[in-house]
Every structure is written in structure tokens, then in C-alpha cells.
Amino acid sequence: MADNVTPRVRVPREASAGEAVSIRTLISHTMESGVRRDSDGNTIPRSIINRFTCTFNGESVVDVTMEPSISTNPYFQFEAVVPESGTFAFTWYDDDGSVYEDSADITVA
Amino acid sequence: MNFKLLTVGGMAAMALSVSAAALWADEDAELVINGDMEMIVRADAPAHLDGALNTVYSGWVFRSDGTQAMQTDDFENPGMLFAEQGQQLFDTEMGANGESCASCHENAESLSNVRATYPQWDEEHGTVQTVEMQVIECQTEQMGMEEPWGINSGEMLNVTALLASVARGNVVNVAIDGPAQETWELGRDIYYTRFGQLELSCASCHEENYGNYIRADHLSQGQINGFPTYRLKNARLNGVQNRFRGCVRDTRAETFAVGSPEFTALELYVASRGNGLTVEGPSVRN
């Protein structure tokens, strides 16, 4: 079980219809690769976030498969076209089965 | 930015120049964090420098555009992740008395004047204390911890990052007179003493050659207003005295220990050279 795992997202509160908004996400996570060894020479078991998804009103925006060489505290920035007011939902899937979620509302004026 | 222009066309100018400062008089990048927190990254040198420097510059000024940008937004600043962990530690009970930092200090914001005024004279102990020494004092004398955090431990760095983050924007103003003067003078002596096989003093690089290249990097003035610092080279927080140790080691000298009276004196002296700059830790540096 990874410690201190906290998801964070930055989404603009408002946008105009059809605008591509910039979304930033970060989750604090050790992203232990599974190939390192501890001071006694034992392999430290792999423990990473292996999948990240973002949906907007239920529709998929991005769905990312993540591999062991990704650095600690993975950060994603991407753009999404916003057709209407709604909610971005973000989900991170941990190797240990934990699922971390966050969401952000956006209003189209 | 001018520092970067030096790479291309500045070699001749650099050779001619006696004072590097003259080359970037029009240097004007401003550091504003989160769009509203204005930092002072250049200020008139404090009087005690007696003309050794005209202007003091935050280390931020010397960094590349990309590194500078990381510090303008807490979301982009990896050091803030450690400050958040510091907040958790601040609220965690530790030691025999079942107390947390928050038991006495309520919240970190109530300690927002700390980073800007430490190291400072501690009357009770009759010595100059760094923030780290103060934390250890709380842990051993108030909280009943038998094994307080190490000065360079992850916990200590996280909590000092928290204390720096709530102090951002406060102007560094460490006292150098009164009972602290003797320690300050020791620190000044160390600053100007050449150490190691390379026979370099702090001043050799950070007073006489700031802005110039050292290998592939620009020398800063060695200001410590941005500590603890998140360094891209090791992807973690770095404490002031550990940075001192790295510098002294690179002169090929046996270094003073982190937490030694010598480094505490040096920390007070170097902090006083930055009187007038704002606290900006946890900063981002390369």
C-alpha cells in the first residue's frame, strides 16, 4: 500500500462552448518500479499507478496505460473540448487495487 | 534573459568585465507565485555588506526559464508536495506527551514569521539556533521525544518546507547584532576563508563570480531565502546546511558537519546577506 497518495486536479471553472480547455492532474505516488533493491539486496515490489482515466459527463476523454518507468508523482496535462456544462471525473488505478478519484465541475456560459 | 545570452555572444564581454553585475543591469524577470504572491528577487544589498555587493539576487533569477516557471505555480512546484506532507506531520502526535506541533502552535500560518527571522539568538540556550534546532528543541524538551528528527531527515525537510511555504513573501530579516554578533562574525570569517585543495572560499564563487558559468551552470549569489529547495538533479528537498556541505566538498575539503556550530554560524551569515529578499521556499532549482 502506497502512502500519502493524494490526487489533485486543476480545471478552469468556466469555458465557452466548444472551447478546448487545459486540464492538469497530478497524483502523489512513489511509483516503485519493481526493479530496485533495498539495502539488504531484496527486490522492492512494484507499486505503481497503472491506469489513469478522465471522463466528461460519462464520455471518455483520455485513458492512459502507465508503465513502471514513469517517474514519481505522475503529472498529466491535456486539453479537452467542452461542449456543455458538466463534470470531469478523474480516476487513478493502483497496482494494489486501490482506486483514487477526483472530479471538477465546469460551467459553459 | 541576459544570463542565457551570455552563452552566445557574451564571452568577449565577460572577459572584459570586472563586475559581472554590470552585464545584467536590465535583468527584469519578476517572480509572482500563483498569480498574486509577489516575491522580491532583487534588493539593495544590506548595509553590513559594505559595498561587497550592490544588489542581492535570489537564486531564482539565475535559473533557466523552465525552472523559473515551475516555481510560479504551486501546482507545478514539486516542493509543495513535500510541504503538504509537512502539514500532515505538523498535525501528527509524536513523543511521550502525545502532542503534535499543532497542540501548541495551532497552525503553520501562526509560525509565518519564523523562516524570515531564523537563525536567531536563543536566550535560554545561549546560542544561535536554526529552525531545525528549534524543532528538535520542541521535540526533546516539550514533546518528550527521545529520538528527535535528524536535521537532514525527510520529516525535518518536509516540516521546514511547510514553515517556508507559509512565510513566502515575508522579507528576510535576521538579526546580526547583540548576542548573535559573535556567531555572525564567525560565519563571516568562514565565508571568506578559502577551503580545500582548490582553495575556494564561498566568496570566490558567490560574491566574485555570480552570473558567470561554473561548468554548464550559472553561479548564483548563494542566497538561501529559497530553502529548503527542490532540486531537479535529485528530485527531493535539500536543506541549507546539506547544500553548504556539498559546496565545501566540491572544494575538495573535509567539510563541517550538518548541524555543527560552524555551519550554524555560516547559515546565519549567509541568511543575513539575503536580508531584503523574500522567503520563497520551497523553491525549485536545478
PDB file of C-alpha atoms in Angstrom, chain B:
ATOM      1  CA  MET B   1      17.221  36.629 -20.349  1.00  0.00           C
ATOM      2  CA  ASN B   2      20.641  38.059 -20.112  1.00  0.00           C
ATOM      3  CA  PHE B   3      22.268  35.171 -18.301  1.00  0.00           C
ATOM      4  CA  LYS B   4      21.334  32.947 -21.157  1.00  0.00           C
ATOM      5  CA  LEU B   5      22.508  35.426 -23.790  1.00  0.00           C
ATOM      6  CA  LEU B   6      25.923  35.211 -22.226  1.00  0.00           C
ATOM      7  CA  THR B   7      26.241  31.768 -23.771  1.00  0.00           C
ATOM      8  CA  VAL B   8      26.041  33.066 -27.304  1.00  0.00           C
ATOM      9  CA  GLY B   9      27.567  36.460 -27.527  1.00  0.00           C
ATOM     10  CA  GLY B  10      28.785  37.321 -24.108  1.00  0.00           C
ATOM     11  CA  MET B  11      32.170  35.657 -23.986  1.00  0.00           C
ATOM     12  CA  ALA B  12      34.104  38.759 -25.012  1.00  0.00           C
ATOM     13  CA  ALA B  13      32.066  40.955 -22.739  1.00  0.00           C
ATOM     14  CA  MET B  14      32.620  38.546 -19.884  1.00  0.00           C
ATOM     15  CA  ALA B  15      36.362  38.618 -20.334  1.00  0.00           C
ATOM     16  CA  LEU B  16      36.384  42.395 -20.291  1.00  0.00           C
ATOM     17  CA  SER B  17      34.028  42.745 -17.422  1.00  0.00           C
ATOM     18  CA  VAL B  18      35.366  43.242 -13.955  1.00  0.00           C
ATOM     19  CA  SER B  19      31.977  43.095 -12.326  1.00  0.00           C
ATOM     20  CA  ALA B  20      29.539  40.532 -13.641  1.00  0.00           C
ATOM     21  CA  ALA B  21      26.678  42.566 -12.229  1.00  0.00           C
ATOM     22  CA  ALA B  22      27.138  45.250 -14.839  1.00  0.00           C
ATOM     23  CA  LEU B  23      26.224  42.769 -17.543  1.00  0.00           C
ATOM     24  CA  TRP B  24      22.695  42.250 -16.396  1.00  0.00           C
ATOM     25  CA  ALA B  25      21.591  45.598 -15.132  1.00  0.00           C
ATOM     26  CA  ASP B  26      18.434  45.318 -17.231  1.00  0.00           C
ATOM     27  CA  GLU B  27      17.613  41.948 -15.820  1.00  0.00           C
ATOM     28  CA  ASP B  28      13.948  42.274 -15.005  1.00  0.00           C
ATOM     29  CA  ALA B  29      12.189  38.947 -14.594  1.00  0.00           C
ATOM     30  CA  GLU B  30       9.762  39.125 -11.690  1.00  0.00           C
ATOM     31  CA  LEU B  31       8.636  36.198  -9.604  1.00  0.00           C
ATOM     32  CA  VAL B  32       4.905  36.113  -8.912  1.00  0.00           C
ATOM     33  CA  ILE B  33       3.588  32.907  -7.399  1.00  0.00           C
ATOM     34  CA  ASN B  34       0.042  31.706  -8.111  1.00  0.00           C
ATOM     35  CA  GLY B  35      -0.660  34.960  -9.900  1.00  0.00           C
ATOM     36  CA  ASP B  36      -0.859  37.058  -6.743  1.00  0.00           C
ATOM     37  CA  MET B  37       2.095  36.419  -4.434  1.00  0.00           C
ATOM     38  CA  GLU B  38       4.815  38.893  -5.382  1.00  0.00           C
ATOM     39  CA  MET B  39       8.357  37.995  -4.392  1.00  0.00           C
ATOM     40  CA  ILE B  40      11.322  40.307  -4.052  1.00  0.00           C
ATOM     41  CA  VAL B  41      14.040  38.623  -6.093  1.00  0.00           C
ATOM     42  CA  ARG B  42      16.412  41.603  -6.153  1.00  0.00           C
ATOM     43  CA  ALA B  43      17.027  44.153  -3.442  1.00  0.00           C
ATOM     44  CA  ASP B  44      19.609  46.663  -2.335  1.00  0.00           C
ATOM     45  CA  ALA B  45      22.366  44.869  -0.503  1.00  0.00           C
ATOM     46  CA  PRO B  46      22.178  45.110   3.278  1.00  0.00           C
ATOM     47  CA  ALA B  47      24.456  47.721   4.844  1.00  0.00           C
ATOM     48  CA  HIS B  48      26.695  45.187   6.570  1.00  0.00           C
ATOM     49  CA  LEU B  49      27.973  44.013   3.186  1.00  0.00           C
ATOM     50  CA  ASP B  50      29.669  47.379   2.960  1.00  0.00           C
ATOM     51  CA  GLY B  51      29.720  47.527  -0.826  1.00  0.00           C
ATOM     52  CA  ALA B  52      30.826  43.917  -1.427  1.00  0.00           C
ATOM     53  CA  LEU B  53      27.584  43.621  -3.392  1.00  0.00           C
ATOM     54  CA  ASN B  54      25.362  46.396  -4.688  1.00  0.00           C
ATOM     55  CA  THR B  55      22.305  44.251  -5.206  1.00  0.00           C
ATOM     56  CA  VAL B  56      21.335  40.913  -3.767  1.00  0.00           C
ATOM     57  CA  TYR B  57      19.606  38.466  -6.098  1.00  0.00           C
ATOM     58  CA  SER B  58      17.511  35.443  -5.323  1.00  0.00           C
ATOM     59  CA  GLY B  59      18.875  32.257  -6.870  1.00  0.00           C
ATOM     60  CA  TRP B  60      15.630  32.150  -8.874  1.00  0.00           C
ATOM     61  CA  VAL B  61      16.951  34.953 -11.089  1.00  0.00           C
ATOM     62  CA  PHE B  62      19.816  32.786 -12.314  1.00  0.00           C
ATOM     63  CA  ARG B  63      17.803  29.780 -13.394  1.00  0.00           C
ATOM     64  CA  SER B  64      16.506  28.834 -16.850  1.00  0.00           C
ATOM     65  CA  ASP B  65      13.026  29.885 -17.988  1.00  0.00           C
ATOM     66  CA  GLY B  66      11.593  26.408 -17.487  1.00  0.00           C
ATOM     67  CA  THR B  67      12.919  26.064 -13.968  1.00  0.00           C
ATOM     68  CA  GLN B  68      11.734  29.555 -13.101  1.00  0.00           C
ATOM     69  CA  ALA B  69       8.247  28.778 -14.372  1.00  0.00           C
ATOM     70  CA  MET B  70       7.912  25.743 -12.118  1.00  0.00           C
ATOM     71  CA  GLN B  71       8.111  27.998  -9.085  1.00  0.00           C
ATOM     72  CA  THR B  72       5.412  30.409 -10.265  1.00  0.00           C
ATOM     73  CA  ASP B  73       2.602  27.936  -9.649  1.00  0.00           C
ATOM     74  CA  ASP B  74       2.196  25.731  -6.602  1.00  0.00           C
ATOM     75  CA  PHE B  75       0.647  23.048  -8.768  1.00  0.00           C
ATOM     76  CA  GLU B  76       3.836  22.869 -10.829  1.00  0.00           C
ATOM     77  CA  ASN B  77       6.205  23.176  -7.861  1.00  0.00           C
ATOM     78  CA  PRO B  78       7.159  19.663  -6.723  1.00  0.00           C
ATOM     79  CA  GLY B  79       8.422  21.109  -3.441  1.00  0.00           C
ATOM     80  CA  MET B  80       4.841  21.867  -2.427  1.00  0.00           C
ATOM     81  CA  LEU B  81       4.080  18.141  -2.315  1.00  0.00           C
ATOM     82  CA  PHE B  82       6.624  17.874   0.472  1.00  0.00           C
ATOM     83  CA  ALA B  83       5.175  20.896   2.238  1.00  0.00           C
ATOM     84  CA  GLU B  84       1.806  19.107   2.192  1.00  0.00           C
ATOM     85  CA  GLN B  85       3.418  16.101   3.834  1.00  0.00           C
ATOM     86  CA  GLY B  86       4.912  18.551   6.308  1.00  0.00           C
ATOM     87  CA  GLN B  87       1.386  19.701   7.130  1.00  0.00           C
ATOM     88  CA  GLN B  88       0.402  16.125   7.936  1.00  0.00           C
ATOM     89  CA  LEU B  89       3.444  15.790  10.200  1.00  0.00           C
ATOM     90  CA  PHE B  90       2.568  19.110  11.830  1.00  0.00           C
ATOM     91  CA  ASP B  91      -0.770  17.620  12.876  1.00  0.00           C
ATOM     92  CA  THR B  92       0.658  14.232  13.923  1.00  0.00           C
ATOM     93  CA  GLU B  93       1.087  13.399  17.583  1.00  0.00           C
ATOM     94  CA  MET B  94       4.630  12.331  18.420  1.00  0.00           C
ATOM     95  CA  GLY B  95       6.641  11.700  21.540  1.00  0.00           C
ATOM     96  CA  ALA B  96       5.724  10.589  25.044  1.00  0.00           C
ATOM     97  CA  ASN B  97       3.415  13.515  25.779  1.00  0.00           C
ATOM     98  CA  GLY B  98       1.045  12.800  22.922  1.00  0.00           C
ATOM     99  CA  GLU B  99       1.456  16.221  21.427  1.00  0.00           C
ATOM    100  CA  SER B 100       1.725  17.431  17.854  1.00  0.00           C
ATOM    101  CA  CYS B 101       3.180  20.708  16.604  1.00  0.00           C
ATOM    102  CA  ALA B 102      -0.418  21.848  16.316  1.00  0.00           C
ATOM    103  CA  SER B 103      -1.016  21.256  20.051  1.00  0.00           C
ATOM    104  CA  CYS B 104       0.936  24.420  20.837  1.00  0.00           C
ATOM    105  CA  HIS B 105       1.146  26.291  17.571  1.00  0.00           C
ATOM    106  CA  GLU B 106      -2.425  25.828  16.313  1.00  0.00           C
ATOM    107  CA  ASN B 107      -1.479  26.012  12.656  1.00  0.00           C
ATOM    108  CA  ALA B 108       1.536  26.563  10.466  1.00  0.00           C
ATOM    109  CA  GLU B 109       0.379  30.048   9.491  1.00  0.00           C
ATOM    110  CA  SER B 110       0.849  31.164  13.098  1.00  0.00           C
ATOM    111  CA  LEU B 111       4.570  30.490  12.542  1.00  0.00           C
ATOM    112  CA  SER B 112       4.796  32.552   9.369  1.00  0.00           C
ATOM    113  CA  ASN B 113       7.404  34.882  10.853  1.00  0.00           C
ATOM    114  CA  VAL B 114       9.815  32.040  11.653  1.00  0.00           C
ATOM    115  CA  ARG B 115      11.562  31.384   8.355  1.00  0.00           C
ATOM    116  CA  ALA B 116      12.365  35.061   7.773  1.00  0.00           C
ATOM    117  CA  THR B 117      13.999  35.598  11.170  1.00  0.00           C
ATOM    118  CA  TYR B 118      15.979  32.392  11.728  1.00  0.00           C
ATOM    119  CA  PRO B 119      18.718  31.573  12.584  1.00  0.00           C
ATOM    120  CA  GLN B 120      18.286  33.701  15.697  1.00  0.00           C
ATOM    121  CA  TRP B 121      19.696  34.021  19.186  1.00  0.00           C
ATOM    122  CA  ASP B 122      18.107  31.758  21.770  1.00  0.00           C
ATOM    123  CA  GLU B 123      18.419  33.335  25.184  1.00  0.00           C
ATOM    124  CA  GLU B 124      17.607  30.194  27.139  1.00  0.00           C
ATOM    125  CA  HIS B 125      20.240  28.069  25.469  1.00  0.00           C
ATOM    126  CA  GLY B 126      22.754  30.845  24.981  1.00  0.00           C
ATOM    127  CA  THR B 127      23.315  30.013  21.345  1.00  0.00           C
ATOM    128  CA  VAL B 128      22.170  30.849  17.848  1.00  0.00           C
ATOM    129  CA  GLN B 129      19.527  28.392  16.714  1.00  0.00           C
ATOM    130  CA  THR B 130      18.421  27.378  13.257  1.00  0.00           C
ATOM    131  CA  VAL B 131      14.810  26.425  12.548  1.00  0.00           C
ATOM    132  CA  GLU B 132      15.855  22.784  12.622  1.00  0.00           C
ATOM    133  CA  MET B 133      17.463  23.165  16.052  1.00  0.00           C
ATOM    134  CA  GLN B 134      14.286  24.843  17.278  1.00  0.00           C
ATOM    135  CA  VAL B 135      12.183  21.924  16.038  1.00  0.00           C
ATOM    136  CA  ILE B 136      14.496  19.485  17.798  1.00  0.00           C
ATOM    137  CA  GLU B 137      14.265  21.572  20.953  1.00  0.00           C
ATOM    138  CA  CYS B 138      10.469  21.365  20.840  1.00  0.00           C
ATOM    139  CA  GLN B 139      10.619  17.620  20.282  1.00  0.00           C
ATOM    140  CA  THR B 140      13.042  16.824  23.090  1.00  0.00           C
ATOM    141  CA  GLU B 141      12.056  19.434  25.675  1.00  0.00           C
ATOM    142  CA  GLN B 142       8.313  19.810  25.095  1.00  0.00           C
ATOM    143  CA  MET B 143       7.072  16.708  23.343  1.00  0.00           C
ATOM    144  CA  GLY B 144       9.150  14.075  25.123  1.00  0.00           C
ATOM    145  CA  MET B 145      10.702  12.523  22.046  1.00  0.00           C
ATOM    146  CA  GLU B 146      13.800  10.510  22.813  1.00  0.00           C
ATOM    147  CA  GLU B 147      14.904  10.408  19.217  1.00  0.00           C
ATOM    148  CA  PRO B 148      14.112  13.725  17.538  1.00  0.00           C
ATOM    149  CA  TRP B 149      14.276  14.064  13.775  1.00  0.00           C
ATOM    150  CA  GLY B 150      17.660  14.399  12.151  1.00  0.00           C
ATOM    151  CA  ILE B 151      18.434  17.811  10.699  1.00  0.00           C
ATOM    152  CA  ASN B 152      18.604  16.278   7.255  1.00  0.00           C
ATOM    153  CA  SER B 153      15.779  13.769   7.633  1.00  0.00           C
ATOM    154  CA  GLY B 154      12.821  13.685   5.304  1.00  0.00           C
ATOM    155  CA  GLU B 155      10.453  14.663   8.102  1.00  0.00           C
ATOM    156  CA  MET B 156      12.520  17.690   9.046  1.00  0.00           C
ATOM    157  CA  LEU B 157      12.767  18.847   5.435  1.00  0.00           C
ATOM    158  CA  ASN B 158       9.027  18.441   4.959  1.00  0.00           C
ATOM    159  CA  VAL B 159       8.173  20.481   8.046  1.00  0.00           C
ATOM    160  CA  THR B 160      10.716  23.192   7.250  1.00  0.00           C
ATOM    161  CA  ALA B 161       9.280  23.297   3.725  1.00  0.00           C
ATOM    162  CA  LEU B 162       5.867  23.874   5.308  1.00  0.00           C
ATOM    163  CA  LEU B 163       7.256  26.648   7.510  1.00  0.00           C
ATOM    164  CA  ALA B 164       8.904  28.251   4.488  1.00  0.00           C
ATOM    165  CA  SER B 165       5.769  27.972   2.359  1.00  0.00           C
ATOM    166  CA  VAL B 166       3.650  29.866   4.879  1.00  0.00           C
ATOM    167  CA  ALA B 167       6.367  32.534   5.128  1.00  0.00           C
ATOM    168  CA  ARG B 168       6.596  33.227   1.421  1.00  0.00           C
ATOM    169  CA  GLY B 169       6.584  36.902   0.691  1.00  0.00           C
ATOM    170  CA  ASN B 170       7.925  37.843   4.118  1.00  0.00           C
ATOM    171  CA  VAL B 171      11.156  39.807   3.921  1.00  0.00           C
ATOM    172  CA  VAL B 172      14.215  38.050   5.325  1.00  0.00           C
ATOM    173  CA  ASN B 173      15.427  39.979   8.345  1.00  0.00           C
ATOM    174  CA  VAL B 174      17.784  38.035  10.568  1.00  0.00           C
ATOM    175  CA  ALA B 175      19.337  39.898  13.477  1.00  0.00           C
ATOM    176  CA  ILE B 176      23.124  40.108  13.381  1.00  0.00           C
ATOM    177  CA  ASP B 177      23.777  42.398  16.311  1.00  0.00           C
ATOM    178  CA  GLY B 178      23.564  41.918  20.054  1.00  0.00           C
ATOM    179  CA  PRO B 179      24.279  38.406  21.333  1.00  0.00           C
ATOM    180  CA  ALA B 180      24.213  36.961  17.794  1.00  0.00           C
ATOM    181  CA  GLN B 181      27.068  39.153  16.633  1.00  0.00           C
ATOM    182  CA  GLU B 182      29.854  36.826  17.702  1.00  0.00           C
ATOM    183  CA  THR B 183      28.309  33.915  15.814  1.00  0.00           C
ATOM    184  CA  TRP B 184      27.674  36.127  12.817  1.00  0.00           C
ATOM    185  CA  GLU B 185      31.309  37.192  12.739  1.00  0.00           C
ATOM    186  CA  LEU B 186      32.404  33.548  12.866  1.00  0.00           C
ATOM    187  CA  GLY B 187      30.122  32.898   9.914  1.00  0.00           C
ATOM    188  CA  ARG B 188      31.619  35.825   8.016  1.00  0.00           C
ATOM    189  CA  ASP B 189      35.113  34.517   8.657  1.00  0.00           C
ATOM    190  CA  ILE B 190      34.127  31.111   7.325  1.00  0.00           C
ATOM    191  CA  TYR B 191      32.509  32.732   4.278  1.00  0.00           C
ATOM    192  CA  TYR B 192      35.750  34.438   3.326  1.00  0.00           C
ATOM    193  CA  THR B 193      38.100  31.580   4.261  1.00  0.00           C
ATOM    194  CA  ARG B 194      39.487  29.532   1.386  1.00  0.00           C
ATOM    195  CA  PHE B 195      38.945  25.821   1.920  1.00  0.00           C
ATOM    196  CA  GLY B 196      40.140  22.649   0.261  1.00  0.00           C
ATOM    197  CA  GLN B 197      42.668  21.696  -2.350  1.00  0.00           C
ATOM    198  CA  LEU B 198      41.027  24.110  -4.762  1.00  0.00           C
ATOM    199  CA  GLU B 199      41.422  26.914  -2.235  1.00  0.00           C
ATOM    200  CA  LEU B 200      37.977  28.364  -2.782  1.00  0.00           C
ATOM    201  CA  SER B 201      36.011  30.468  -0.350  1.00  0.00           C
ATOM    202  CA  CYS B 202      32.255  30.983  -0.596  1.00  0.00           C
ATOM    203  CA  ALA B 203      33.072  34.461  -1.888  1.00  0.00           C
ATOM    204  CA  SER B 204      35.267  33.117  -4.705  1.00  0.00           C
ATOM    205  CA  CYS B 205      32.181  31.872  -6.499  1.00  0.00           C
ATOM    206  CA  HIS B 206      29.159  33.566  -4.991  1.00  0.00           C
ATOM    207  CA  GLU B 207      30.463  37.095  -4.499  1.00  0.00           C
ATOM    208  CA  GLU B 208      33.123  37.494  -7.185  1.00  0.00           C
ATOM    209  CA  ASN B 209      31.687  35.338  -9.957  1.00  0.00           C
ATOM    210  CA  TYR B 210      27.918  35.138  -9.671  1.00  0.00           C
ATOM    211  CA  GLY B 211      26.255  35.185 -13.075  1.00  0.00           C
ATOM    212  CA  ASN B 212      29.302  33.549 -14.659  1.00  0.00           C
ATOM    213  CA  TYR B 213      29.436  29.946 -15.663  1.00  0.00           C
ATOM    214  CA  ILE B 214      30.621  27.121 -13.480  1.00  0.00           C
ATOM    215  CA  ARG B 215      30.774  24.218 -15.883  1.00  0.00           C
ATOM    216  CA  ALA B 216      27.367  24.331 -17.611  1.00  0.00           C
ATOM    217  CA  ASP B 217      25.556  26.321 -14.955  1.00  0.00           C
ATOM    218  CA  HIS B 218      25.297  29.904 -13.800  1.00  0.00           C
ATOM    219  CA  LEU B 219      26.656  30.663 -10.379  1.00  0.00           C
ATOM    220  CA  SER B 220      24.154  32.332  -8.104  1.00  0.00           C
ATOM    221  CA  GLN B 221      24.921  34.548  -5.166  1.00  0.00           C
ATOM    222  CA  GLY B 222      24.339  31.564  -2.935  1.00  0.00           C
ATOM    223  CA  GLN B 223      21.336  33.160  -1.265  1.00  0.00           C
ATOM    224  CA  ILE B 224      19.374  30.827   0.995  1.00  0.00           C
ATOM    225  CA  ASN B 225      15.973  32.544   1.006  1.00  0.00           C
ATOM    226  CA  GLY B 226      14.583  29.722  -1.149  1.00  0.00           C
ATOM    227  CA  PHE B 227      15.484  26.844   1.162  1.00  0.00           C
ATOM    228  CA  PRO B 228      14.570  24.099   1.566  1.00  0.00           C
ATOM    229  CA  THR B 229      14.975  23.746  -2.166  1.00  0.00           C
ATOM    230  CA  TYR B 230      13.538  21.173  -4.512  1.00  0.00           C
ATOM    231  CA  ARG B 231      16.409  20.283  -6.806  1.00  0.00           C
ATOM    232  CA  LEU B 232      15.727  18.771 -10.199  1.00  0.00           C
ATOM    233  CA  LYS B 233      19.055  16.936 -10.037  1.00  0.00           C
ATOM    234  CA  ASN B 234      17.975  14.724  -7.144  1.00  0.00           C
ATOM    235  CA  ALA B 235      14.194  15.212  -7.199  1.00  0.00           C
ATOM    236  CA  ARG B 236      13.927  15.895  -3.490  1.00  0.00           C
ATOM    237  CA  LEU B 237      14.128  18.674  -0.950  1.00  0.00           C
ATOM    238  CA  ASN B 238      17.576  19.868   0.038  1.00  0.00           C
ATOM    239  CA  GLY B 239      18.395  21.593   3.302  1.00  0.00           C
ATOM    240  CA  VAL B 240      20.635  24.620   3.612  1.00  0.00           C
ATOM    241  CA  GLN B 241      23.444  23.039   5.553  1.00  0.00           C
ATOM    242  CA  ASN B 242      23.490  19.973   3.342  1.00  0.00           C
ATOM    243  CA  ARG B 243      23.975  22.358   0.432  1.00  0.00           C
ATOM    244  CA  PHE B 244      26.836  24.002   2.302  1.00  0.00           C
ATOM    245  CA  ARG B 245      28.360  20.581   2.746  1.00  0.00           C
ATOM    246  CA  GLY B 246      28.097  19.919  -0.983  1.00  0.00           C
ATOM    247  CA  CYS B 247      29.804  23.216  -1.760  1.00  0.00           C
ATOM    248  CA  VAL B 248      32.651  22.682   0.685  1.00  0.00           C
ATOM    249  CA  ARG B 249      33.092  19.112  -0.513  1.00  0.00           C
ATOM    250  CA  ASP B 250      33.446  20.382  -4.066  1.00  0.00           C
ATOM    251  CA  THR B 251      36.388  22.489  -2.988  1.00  0.00           C
ATOM    252  CA  ARG B 252      37.961  19.127  -2.073  1.00  0.00           C
ATOM    253  CA  ALA B 253      37.931  19.881   1.617  1.00  0.00           C
ATOM    254  CA  GLU B 254      36.864  17.900   4.623  1.00  0.00           C
ATOM    255  CA  THR B 255      33.547  19.549   5.359  1.00  0.00           C
ATOM    256  CA  PHE B 256      31.950  20.692   8.559  1.00  0.00           C
ATOM    257  CA  ALA B 257      29.076  18.505   9.697  1.00  0.00           C
ATOM    258  CA  VAL B 258      25.442  19.422   9.188  1.00  0.00           C
ATOM    259  CA  GLY B 259      24.330  20.901  12.498  1.00  0.00           C
ATOM    260  CA  SER B 260      27.861  21.899  13.523  1.00  0.00           C
ATOM    261  CA  PRO B 261      28.441  25.289  15.172  1.00  0.00           C
ATOM    262  CA  GLU B 262      30.450  26.330  12.114  1.00  0.00           C
ATOM    263  CA  PHE B 263      27.618  25.691   9.665  1.00  0.00           C
ATOM    264  CA  THR B 264      25.098  27.283  12.006  1.00  0.00           C
ATOM    265  CA  ALA B 265      27.263  30.398  12.069  1.00  0.00           C
ATOM    266  CA  LEU B 266      27.618  30.259   8.288  1.00  0.00           C
ATOM    267  CA  GLU B 267      23.864  29.859   7.895  1.00  0.00           C
ATOM    268  CA  LEU B 268      23.272  32.963   9.997  1.00  0.00           C
ATOM    269  CA  TYR B 269      25.809  34.929   7.995  1.00  0.00           C
ATOM    270  CA  VAL B 270      24.556  33.795   4.582  1.00  0.00           C
ATOM    271  CA  ALA B 271      20.957  34.418   5.640  1.00  0.00           C
ATOM    272  CA  SER B 272      21.946  37.958   6.639  1.00  0.00           C
ATOM    273  CA  ARG B 273      23.388  38.521   3.160  1.00  0.00           C
ATOM    274  CA  GLY B 274      19.851  37.976   1.904  1.00  0.00           C
ATOM    275  CA  ASN B 275      18.192  40.454   4.251  1.00  0.00           C
ATOM    276  CA  GLY B 276      15.765  42.291   1.974  1.00  0.00           C
ATOM    277  CA  LEU B 277      14.839  39.332  -0.239  1.00  0.00           C
ATOM    278  CA  THR B 278      11.633  37.427   0.403  1.00  0.00           C
ATOM    279  CA  VAL B 279      11.283  33.910   1.692  1.00  0.00           C
ATOM    280  CA  GLU B 280      10.397  31.751  -1.321  1.00  0.00           C
ATOM    281  CA  GLY B 281      10.884  28.189  -0.143  1.00  0.00           C
ATOM    282  CA  PRO B 282      10.284  25.539  -1.139  1.00  0.00           C
ATOM    283  CA  SER B 283      11.942  26.880  -4.277  1.00  0.00           C
ATOM    284  CA  VAL B 284      12.781  24.983  -7.458  1.00  0.00           C
ATOM    285  CA  ARG B 285      16.385  24.882  -8.605  1.00  0.00           C
ATOM    286  CA  ASN B 286      18.451  22.674 -10.866  1.00  0.00           C
TER     287      ASN B 286
END
